Coordinates of C-alpha atoms in Angstrom, one line a residue:
M1 CA -16.7 -43.5 -19.3
I2 CA -16.8 -39.7 -18.8
D3 CA -14.7 -37.9 -21.4
K4 CA -12.2 -35.1 -20.6
Q5 CA -14.6 -32.2 -21.5
Q6 CA -17.2 -33.6 -19.1
H7 CA -14.6 -33.5 -16.3
F8 CA -13.8 -29.9 -17.2
N9 CA -17.4 -29.0 -17.1
V10 CA -17.8 -30.5 -13.7
A11 CA -14.7 -28.6 -12.5
T12 CA -15.7 -25.2 -13.9
T13 CA -19.3 -25.6 -12.5
A14 CA -17.9 -26.6 -9.1
I15 CA -15.5 -23.6 -9.1
S16 CA -18.4 -21.3 -9.8
K17 CA -20.2 -22.7 -6.8
R18 CA -17.0 -22.5 -4.6
D19 CA -17.0 -26.3 -4.3
Y20 CA -13.3 -26.5 -4.6
T21 CA -13.0 -30.1 -3.4
S22 CA -15.2 -31.4 -6.3
A23 CA -13.4 -29.1 -8.7
H24 CA -10.0 -30.4 -7.5
K25 CA -11.1 -34.0 -7.8
A26 CA -12.3 -33.5 -11.4
C27 CA -9.0 -31.9 -12.5
V28 CA -6.9 -34.6 -10.8
E29 CA -9.0 -37.3 -12.5
V30 CA -8.3 -35.7 -15.9
I31 CA -4.6 -35.9 -15.3
Q32 CA -4.7 -39.5 -13.9
T33 CA -6.9 -40.7 -16.8
F34 CA -5.6 -38.7 -19.8
G35 CA -2.1 -37.6 -18.7
D36 CA -0.7 -34.1 -18.2
D37 CA -3.1 -31.6 -19.5
P38 CA -2.5 -27.8 -19.6
H39 CA -6.1 -26.8 -18.9
A40 CA -6.3 -29.2 -15.9
Y41 CA -3.3 -27.6 -14.4
F42 CA -4.7 -24.2 -15.2
L43 CA -7.9 -24.9 -13.3
L44 CA -6.0 -26.4 -10.4
G45 CA -4.1 -23.1 -10.3
I46 CA -7.4 -21.1 -10.2
I47 CA -8.6 -23.3 -7.4
H48 CA -5.5 -22.6 -5.4
I49 CA -5.8 -18.9 -6.0
E50 CA -9.3 -19.0 -4.7
I51 CA -8.3 -20.8 -1.5
G52 CA -5.4 -18.4 -0.9
Q53 CA -2.5 -20.8 -1.7
I54 CA -0.8 -18.4 -4.1
N55 CA 2.7 -20.0 -4.2
K56 CA 1.1 -23.4 -5.1
A57 CA -1.1 -21.7 -7.7
V58 CA 2.1 -20.2 -9.4
K59 CA 3.6 -23.7 -9.7
L60 CA 0.5 -25.1 -11.2
L61 CA 0.0 -22.3 -13.6
E62 CA 3.7 -22.5 -14.7
K63 CA 3.2 -26.3 -15.2
S64 CA 0.3 -25.5 -17.4
N65 CA 2.4 -23.1 -19.5
S66 CA 5.2 -25.6 -19.8
L67 CA 2.7 -27.9 -21.5
E68 CA 1.0 -25.1 -23.6
A69 CA 1.8 -21.4 -23.1
R70 CA -1.5 -19.5 -23.2
A71 CA -2.2 -15.8 -22.7
L72 CA -5.0 -16.8 -20.3
T73 CA -2.6 -18.6 -18.0
Y74 CA -0.2 -15.7 -18.0
A75 CA -3.2 -13.5 -17.1
Y76 CA -3.7 -15.4 -13.8
L77 CA 0.1 -15.6 -13.2
A78 CA 0.1 -11.8 -13.3
K79 CA -2.6 -11.9 -10.6
C80 CA -0.6 -14.3 -8.4
F81 CA 2.6 -12.2 -8.7
A82 CA 0.7 -9.0 -7.9
L83 CA -0.8 -10.7 -4.8
T84 CA 2.7 -11.7 -3.6
G85 CA 4.0 -8.2 -4.3
D86 CA 6.4 -9.2 -7.1
L87 CA 6.0 -6.2 -9.4
N88 CA 8.6 -7.3 -11.9
L89 CA 7.1 -10.8 -12.5
A90 CA 3.5 -9.4 -12.5
Q91 CA 4.3 -7.0 -15.3
A92 CA 6.3 -9.6 -17.2
A93 CA 3.4 -12.0 -17.1
A94 CA 1.0 -9.3 -18.2
K95 CA 3.1 -8.6 -21.2
K96 CA 2.5 -12.2 -22.4
A97 CA -1.3 -11.6 -22.0
P98 CA -1.9 -8.4 -24.0
P99 CA -5.5 -7.1 -24.1
T100 CA -6.1 -8.3 -27.7
S101 CA -5.2 -11.9 -26.6
L102 CA -8.0 -12.1 -24.1
T103 CA -11.7 -12.5 -25.0
R104 CA -13.5 -12.6 -21.7
A105 CA -14.2 -9.4 -19.8
L106 CA -13.4 -11.1 -16.4
D107 CA -9.9 -12.2 -17.6
L108 CA -9.2 -8.7 -18.9
D109 CA -10.3 -7.2 -15.6
T110 CA -8.1 -9.7 -13.7
V111 CA -5.0 -8.4 -15.5
G112 CA -6.0 -4.8 -15.0
V113 CA -6.5 -5.3 -11.3
A114 CA -3.1 -7.0 -11.1
L115 CA -1.3 -4.1 -12.8
S116 CA -3.2 -1.6 -10.7
R117 CA -2.1 -3.5 -7.6
V118 CA 1.5 -3.1 -8.6
G119 CA 1.1 0.6 -9.5
D120 CA 1.0 0.3 -13.3
H121 CA -2.2 2.2 -13.6
E122 CA -1.7 3.4 -17.2
G123 CA -1.1 -0.2 -18.2
A124 CA -4.2 -1.3 -16.3
L125 CA -6.4 1.1 -18.1
S126 CA -6.0 -0.7 -21.5
Y127 CA -7.3 -3.9 -20.0
F128 CA -10.2 -2.2 -18.2
K129 CA -11.2 -0.4 -21.3
R130 CA -11.3 -3.6 -23.4
A131 CA -13.2 -5.4 -20.6
L132 CA -15.9 -2.6 -20.7
S133 CA -16.2 -2.9 -24.4
I134 CA -17.3 -6.5 -23.9
D135 CA -19.4 -6.0 -20.7
N136 CA -20.4 -2.4 -20.0
D137 CA -23.0 -3.3 -17.4
N138 CA -20.6 -4.7 -14.7
P139 CA -20.3 -2.1 -11.9
Q140 CA -17.0 -3.7 -10.6
F141 CA -15.4 -3.2 -14.0
H142 CA -16.4 0.5 -14.0
Y143 CA -15.1 0.9 -10.5
N144 CA -11.8 -0.7 -11.3
Y145 CA -11.4 1.5 -14.3
G146 CA -12.2 4.6 -12.2
V147 CA -9.6 3.7 -9.5
S148 CA -6.8 3.4 -12.0
S149 CA -8.0 6.6 -13.8
K150 CA -7.9 8.4 -10.4
F151 CA -4.3 7.2 -9.6
A152 CA -3.2 8.1 -13.1
G153 CA -4.6 11.6 -12.7
H154 CA -7.5 11.2 -15.2
F155 CA -10.0 12.6 -12.7
A156 CA -12.9 13.3 -15.2
H157 CA -12.8 9.7 -16.4
A158 CA -12.7 8.5 -12.8
R159 CA -15.8 10.5 -11.9
E160 CA -17.6 9.1 -14.9
H161 CA -16.9 5.5 -14.1
F162 CA -17.6 5.8 -10.4
E163 CA -21.0 7.3 -11.2
R164 CA -21.7 4.6 -13.7
A165 CA -20.8 1.9 -11.1
I166 CA -23.2 3.6 -8.6
S167 CA -26.0 3.8 -11.2
L168 CA -25.6 0.1 -11.8
N169 CA -25.4 -0.7 -8.1
P170 CA -26.6 2.0 -5.7
N171 CA -25.1 0.2 -2.7
F172 CA -21.6 0.0 -4.2
Y173 CA -20.1 1.7 -1.1
Q174 CA -16.5 1.7 -2.4
A175 CA -17.5 3.7 -5.5
H176 CA -19.4 6.2 -3.2
F177 CA -16.3 6.8 -1.2
A178 CA -14.0 6.9 -4.3
L179 CA -16.2 9.6 -5.8
S180 CA -16.3 11.7 -2.7
D181 CA -12.6 11.3 -2.3
L182 CA -12.1 13.1 -5.6
G183 CA -13.3 16.4 -4.1
G184 CA -15.0 19.1 -6.0
V185 CA -17.9 19.2 -3.5
T186 CA -20.0 22.4 -3.3
T187 CA -23.3 23.4 -1.7
E188 CA -24.9 23.1 -5.1
K189 CA -23.1 19.9 -6.1
N190 CA -22.7 17.2 -3.5
H191 CA -23.8 13.6 -2.8
I192 CA -24.9 13.9 0.8
D193 CA -28.5 13.0 0.3
R194 CA -27.5 9.9 -1.7
L195 CA -24.9 9.0 0.9
L196 CA -27.4 9.3 3.8
V197 CA -29.6 6.8 2.0
A198 CA -26.6 4.5 1.5
S199 CA -25.6 4.8 5.2
R200 CA -28.9 3.5 6.3
T201 CA -28.6 0.5 3.9
C202 CA -25.2 -0.5 5.1
E203 CA -25.6 0.2 8.8
K204 CA -24.9 -3.4 9.8
H205 CA -22.1 -3.9 7.2
V206 CA -18.8 -2.9 8.8
E207 CA -16.9 -2.2 5.6
G208 CA -19.8 -0.4 4.0
R209 CA -20.3 1.7 7.1
L210 CA -16.7 2.7 7.0
H211 CA -16.7 3.7 3.3
I212 CA -20.0 5.6 3.5
G213 CA -19.0 7.3 6.8
H214 CA -15.7 8.5 5.4
A215 CA -17.4 9.7 2.2
L216 CA -19.9 11.7 4.3
A217 CA -17.1 13.1 6.3
K218 CA -15.2 14.3 3.2
E219 CA -18.3 16.0 1.9
Y220 CA -19.3 17.6 5.2
E221 CA -15.7 18.9 5.5
A222 CA -15.9 20.4 2.0
L223 CA -19.0 22.3 3.2
G224 CA -17.4 23.4 6.4
Q225 CA -19.7 21.3 8.6
Y226 CA -16.9 19.9 10.7
D227 CA -19.1 18.7 13.6
K228 CA -21.1 16.6 11.2
A229 CA -17.9 15.3 9.6
F230 CA -16.4 14.2 12.9
E231 CA -19.7 12.6 13.9
A232 CA -19.8 10.6 10.7
L233 CA -16.2 9.4 11.3
Q234 CA -17.0 8.4 14.9
H235 CA -20.0 6.5 13.8
A236 CA -18.2 4.8 10.9
K237 CA -15.3 3.6 13.1
A238 CA -17.2 2.6 16.2
P239 CA -17.4 -1.1 15.3
K240 CA -13.6 -1.2 14.8
Q241 CA -12.5 0.5 18.0
Q242 CA -11.6 -2.7 19.8
A243 CA -9.5 -3.7 16.8
S244 CA -7.5 -0.6 17.3
Q245 CA -6.9 -1.4 20.9
D246 CA -5.8 -5.0 20.0
A247 CA -3.5 -3.8 17.2
F248 CA -1.8 -1.3 19.5
A249 CA -1.1 -4.0 22.0
D250 CA 0.8 -5.8 19.3
Y251 CA 2.6 -2.7 18.2
Q252 CA 3.6 -1.9 21.7
A253 CA 5.8 -5.0 21.7
L254 CA 7.4 -3.9 18.5
F255 CA 8.1 -0.4 19.8
D256 CA 9.5 -1.8 23.1
Y257 CA 12.0 -3.9 21.2
L258 CA 13.0 -1.1 18.8
Q259 CA 13.4 1.3 21.6
Q260 CA 15.7 -1.1 23.4
Q261 CA 17.7 -1.5 20.2
A262 CA 18.0 2.2 19.7
Q263 CA 19.0 2.8 23.3
S264 CA 21.7 0.2 23.1
A265 CA 23.1 1.9 20.0
I266 CA 23.0 5.4 21.7
E267 CA 24.8 4.0 24.7
G268 CA 27.5 2.4 22.5
I269 CA 26.7 -1.2 23.4
D270 CA 28.3 -3.4 20.7
V271 CA 25.6 -6.0 19.9
D272 CA 28.1 -7.7 17.7
A273 CA 30.8 -8.0 20.3
D274 CA 30.5 -11.8 20.8
K275 CA 30.3 -12.6 17.1
S276 CA 33.0 -14.4 15.2
A277 CA 35.0 -12.8 12.5
I278 CA 32.9 -14.5 9.8
E279 CA 29.7 -13.3 11.4
R280 CA 31.1 -9.8 11.5
I281 CA 31.8 -9.9 7.8
K282 CA 28.2 -11.0 7.2
A283 CA 27.1 -7.9 9.2
I284 CA 28.7 -5.5 6.8
G285 CA 25.8 -5.2 4.5
A286 CA 25.5 -4.6 0.7
Q287 CA 27.6 -1.7 -0.5
D288 CA 25.1 0.1 -2.7
D289 CA 24.1 3.7 -2.4
S290 CA 21.1 3.7 -4.8
P291 CA 18.2 3.2 -2.3
I292 CA 16.5 6.2 -0.7
F293 CA 13.8 5.3 1.9
V294 CA 11.2 7.9 2.7
I295 CA 9.4 6.9 5.9
G296 CA 7.2 8.3 8.6
M297 CA 3.6 8.2 9.9
P298 CA 1.0 8.0 7.1
R299 CA -0.4 11.4 6.2
S300 CA 2.9 13.1 7.2
G301 CA 4.2 14.2 3.8
T302 CA 6.0 11.1 2.6
T303 CA 4.4 11.3 -0.8
L304 CA 5.4 15.0 -1.2
V305 CA 9.0 14.1 -0.5
E306 CA 8.8 11.2 -2.9
R307 CA 7.5 13.4 -5.6
I308 CA 10.2 16.0 -5.0
L309 CA 13.0 13.4 -5.2
S310 CA 11.6 11.4 -8.1
H311 CA 11.4 14.6 -10.2
H312 CA 15.3 14.5 -10.1
S313 CA 16.8 13.2 -13.3
Q314 CA 18.8 10.6 -11.5
V315 CA 16.0 9.2 -9.3
A316 CA 13.2 6.7 -10.1
S317 CA 10.1 6.1 -8.0
G318 CA 9.3 2.7 -6.7
G319 CA 6.2 3.8 -4.8
E320 CA 5.3 2.0 -1.6
L321 CA 7.3 -1.2 -1.8
Q322 CA 7.0 -4.1 0.5
D323 CA 10.3 -5.6 -0.7
F324 CA 12.5 -4.9 2.3
G325 CA 10.1 -6.4 4.7
V326 CA 9.5 -9.4 2.4
A327 CA 13.3 -9.9 2.1
V328 CA 13.6 -10.0 5.9
K329 CA 10.6 -12.3 6.3
S330 CA 11.8 -14.8 3.6
L331 CA 15.2 -15.0 5.1
A332 CA 14.0 -15.1 8.7
N333 CA 11.5 -17.8 7.7
T334 CA 9.4 -17.3 10.8
P335 CA 6.1 -19.2 10.9
S336 CA 3.7 -16.4 11.4
Q337 CA 1.4 -15.2 8.6
H338 CA 2.5 -11.6 9.0
V339 CA 5.5 -10.0 7.3
L340 CA 6.1 -7.8 10.3
D341 CA 6.0 -9.1 13.8
L342 CA 8.3 -9.3 16.9
D343 CA 9.6 -12.8 16.2
T344 CA 10.7 -11.8 12.7
L345 CA 12.5 -8.7 13.9
K346 CA 14.3 -10.7 16.5
A347 CA 15.2 -13.5 14.1
A348 CA 16.6 -10.9 11.7
E349 CA 19.3 -10.1 14.2
N350 CA 21.0 -13.3 13.3
L351 CA 20.7 -13.0 9.5
N352 CA 23.4 -12.2 7.0
M353 CA 22.9 -8.4 6.6
Q354 CA 24.6 -8.4 3.2
E355 CA 22.1 -11.1 2.0
I356 CA 19.2 -9.0 3.1
G357 CA 20.5 -6.0 1.3
E358 CA 21.3 -7.9 -1.9
R359 CA 17.9 -9.6 -1.9
Y360 CA 16.2 -6.2 -1.6
L361 CA 18.4 -4.7 -4.4
A362 CA 17.7 -7.7 -6.7
R363 CA 13.9 -7.4 -6.1
T364 CA 13.8 -3.7 -6.9
A365 CA 16.6 -3.3 -9.5
Y366 CA 14.2 -3.2 -12.5
L367 CA 12.3 -0.2 -11.0
K368 CA 15.3 2.0 -11.4
Q369 CA 15.0 1.9 -15.1
D370 CA 17.4 4.6 -16.4
G371 CA 17.8 6.2 -13.0
Q372 CA 20.8 5.8 -10.7
R373 CA 18.8 6.0 -7.5
L374 CA 15.4 4.6 -6.3
V375 CA 12.9 6.0 -3.8
D376 CA 11.0 3.5 -1.7
K377 CA 8.3 5.4 0.2
L378 CA 6.6 2.8 2.3
P379 CA 5.8 4.8 5.5
F380 CA 6.0 1.8 7.8
N381 CA 9.5 0.9 6.8
F382 CA 10.3 2.9 9.9
F383 CA 10.0 -0.4 11.8
Y384 CA 13.1 -1.6 9.8
V385 CA 15.3 1.5 10.2
D386 CA 18.1 -0.3 12.0
L387 CA 18.0 -3.3 9.6
I388 CA 18.0 -1.0 6.6
R389 CA 21.0 0.9 8.0
R390 CA 22.9 -2.4 8.5
A391 CA 21.8 -4.2 5.4
L392 CA 22.2 -1.2 3.2
P393 CA 24.7 1.0 5.0
N394 CA 25.0 3.6 2.2
A395 CA 21.2 4.0 1.8
K396 CA 19.6 7.3 2.8
I397 CA 16.6 7.3 5.1
I398 CA 14.4 10.4 5.3
C399 CA 11.8 10.4 8.0
L400 CA 8.9 12.9 7.8
M401 CA 7.9 14.5 11.1
R402 CA 4.7 16.5 11.0
D403 CA 2.8 18.4 13.7
P404 CA 1.5 15.7 16.0
M405 CA -2.1 16.9 15.9
D406 CA -2.2 17.3 12.2
T407 CA -0.6 13.8 11.8
C408 CA -3.0 12.1 14.2
V409 CA -6.2 13.8 13.0
G410 CA -5.0 13.1 9.4
N411 CA -4.7 9.4 10.2
Y412 CA -8.1 9.3 11.8
R413 CA -9.7 11.1 8.9
Q414 CA -8.1 8.7 6.4
L415 CA -9.8 5.5 5.2
F416 CA -6.8 3.1 5.0
S417 CA -6.8 -0.4 3.6
I418 CA -9.3 -2.2 5.8
H419 CA -7.7 -5.6 5.5
S420 CA -4.1 -4.4 6.0
P421 CA -2.8 -5.2 9.5
Y422 CA -0.6 -2.1 9.4
Y423 CA -3.4 0.4 9.7
A424 CA -5.6 -1.3 12.3
Y425 CA -4.5 1.3 14.9
A426 CA -6.3 4.1 13.1
Y427 CA -9.9 3.5 14.2
D428 CA -9.5 5.1 17.6
L429 CA -8.1 8.7 17.8
N430 CA -6.4 8.3 21.1
V431 CA -4.8 5.0 20.0
V432 CA -3.4 6.9 17.0
G433 CA -2.0 9.5 19.4
R434 CA -0.3 6.8 21.5
F435 CA 1.1 5.2 18.3
Y436 CA 2.5 8.6 17.3
L437 CA 4.3 9.1 20.6
R438 CA 6.0 5.7 20.3
F439 CA 7.0 6.3 16.7
K440 CA 8.4 9.7 17.4
K441 CA 10.6 8.5 20.3
V442 CA 12.1 5.7 18.3
M443 CA 12.8 7.7 15.2
E444 CA 14.4 10.6 17.1
A445 CA 16.7 8.1 18.8
W446 CA 17.8 6.6 15.4
A447 CA 18.4 10.0 13.9
Q448 CA 20.4 11.1 16.9
K449 CA 22.7 8.1 16.7
F450 CA 23.0 7.8 12.9
P451 CA 22.7 11.3 11.3
D452 CA 24.6 10.2 8.2
N453 CA 21.9 7.6 7.5
V454 CA 18.7 9.1 9.0
H455 CA 17.4 12.6 8.4
I456 CA 14.4 14.0 10.1
Q457 CA 12.5 16.3 7.7
S458 CA 9.9 18.7 9.1
Y459 CA 6.8 18.7 6.9
E460 CA 6.0 22.3 8.0
A461 CA 9.5 23.6 7.2
L462 CA 9.3 21.9 3.8
A463 CA 5.9 23.2 2.9
T464 CA 6.6 26.7 4.2
N465 CA 10.1 27.2 2.8
P466 CA 10.8 24.7 -0.1
T467 CA 13.5 26.8 -1.6
Q468 CA 15.7 26.2 1.4
E469 CA 14.5 22.7 2.4
V470 CA 14.6 21.0 -1.0
P471 CA 18.3 21.7 -1.6
K472 CA 19.0 20.3 1.9
L473 CA 17.1 17.1 1.0
L474 CA 19.0 16.7 -2.2
S475 CA 22.3 17.3 -0.5
F476 CA 21.5 14.7 2.2
C477 CA 20.9 12.2 -0.6
H478 CA 24.1 13.2 -2.4
L479 CA 22.1 14.5 -5.4
T480 CA 23.0 17.6 -7.4
W481 CA 20.7 20.6 -7.4
E482 CA 17.9 20.5 -10.0
E483 CA 15.4 23.4 -10.1
Q484 CA 12.6 21.0 -11.3
C485 CA 12.5 19.3 -7.9
L486 CA 10.7 22.4 -6.6
H487 CA 7.9 21.8 -9.0
V488 CA 6.1 18.6 -7.9
E489 CA 3.0 19.7 -9.8
R490 CA 4.9 19.0 -13.0
N491 CA 5.8 15.4 -12.0
T492 CA 3.6 13.2 -14.2
L493 CA 4.3 9.9 -12.5
P494 CA 1.2 8.0 -11.2
V495 CA 0.4 8.2 -7.5
S496 CA -1.1 5.2 -5.7
T497 CA -1.5 6.8 -2.2
A498 CA -4.1 8.8 -0.3
S499 CA -2.4 11.9 -1.6
K500 CA -3.2 11.3 -5.2
V501 CA -5.0 14.6 -5.7
Q502 CA -3.0 16.9 -3.5
V503 CA 0.4 16.1 -4.8
R504 CA -0.5 17.1 -8.3
E505 CA -0.6 20.7 -6.9
A506 CA 2.3 23.0 -6.3
I507 CA 3.9 22.7 -2.8
N508 CA 1.6 24.7 -0.4
T509 CA 0.8 25.2 3.2
R510 CA -3.0 24.6 3.1
S511 CA -3.0 21.5 5.2
I512 CA -0.9 23.0 8.0
G513 CA -3.0 23.4 11.1
R514 CA -6.0 21.6 9.5
W515 CA -6.6 19.7 12.8
K516 CA -7.9 23.0 14.3
Q517 CA -11.1 22.5 12.4
Y518 CA -11.7 19.7 14.9
G519 CA -10.5 21.5 17.9
D520 CA -13.7 21.0 19.9
Q521 CA -13.7 17.3 19.2
T522 CA -10.1 16.5 20.0
A523 CA -9.6 17.7 23.6
S524 CA -8.4 14.3 24.9
L525 CA -5.9 13.9 22.0
Q526 CA -4.6 17.5 22.6
K527 CA -4.0 16.6 26.2
L528 CA -2.2 13.3 25.3
L529 CA 0.1 15.1 22.8
G530 CA 0.5 18.3 24.8
H531 CA 4.1 17.7 25.7
C532 CA 5.2 16.9 22.1

């Protein structure tokens, strides 16, 4: 008869070979033969993480902990909660798996990545540091340490660990990009020769080509070689252009629906006219004035506004939260795999608005800490403006509107999350322009109809004249004037967005008109946006 340990050996070996069927069988045999076993349930949880069944993995890991609570199990629960976007539970699980309780570098790195994913970069660093003390030759561990260091503002440490990752793996394309993204490039000190070698190596690797191409573009830009920078971007994005076209086709349906909703509101059509008294009560929404949503196109100044507001003594920062969309999706219970889609938005019309609002408030309450208000700056929450207004009628919504050319070129220049469905439009410059036009039209309609809820903020006005614009922002949010809000460079909160370097500077106008560096390459976009 095979003993329990032999079953576990079979399971762990099978997991390492991605033979999850054999691993699952071995764990089930342990439970059937020897009864409930914490390690068997733990391994079953790991298997379900690997196959992407995160909710099932949580149940299995919690079952393991009910039999024997172990730091190791909490480490992987932290990973699960981070993957599902539950910041509170991820941090709570990590607290039960402190760095000193874990002995394997991989487990330490796992918790660090989980905390980094939910924006706790300072917390993540302690796990990465201990992981590297155990295994200093793993390029991924150095890269992960560098990423959290960058977001936490420790740029010298970030450079050191990105360089170390590249020295261990010259084809580590994410580390190449992350290093170039830190800036500091000069004629005497740059990585262009090394990047050109890497570009030839990853030519047939779509993700590698994107990372190296964007890294080259950043370095060419720093040297004023804009023709080469644009050429590098075009080459990097070429394999994904069709993905942009396909993504925009899906977005068109969303925009059509939102435009119809906005137009009905402007014309005074009562969409609730045929609802019963009980249904009307459900449509009132949650009466809480703490949320402040900062929305807009990516690269339009949303992070700057978030930094201004979160520097107020009464305001906490939640970062880019998925919680409103998740609340809508979970209550709509539509079958698609996407949080945001047309069926979900349509189904949301029949939901209890108060329940949506209360679920969002419950999911984000812990983020307020000692603050009375909370900033949620997920740019794409603009798709939920009407639902936010109805579910949280006292919430404030600030929409950034930036020069269309600066916005669109900024989106094209940015390497967004490759696997996020939100950003798939950004691989084709003219698609970005068409996306911008639809966004602008919808947002102007909502702001026209609901000025008490929605405020359009010009990025150029804010950057050019902050002493006038910042008080207006605070007043719109019903916040008292505080001089410190003008000094975003003194805001020490971590930044987990593409603006991580710029927002640590004082408010300035350097990025206004940056698109003109690419004037010769953007003629068709200029024509498309000419009437804006």
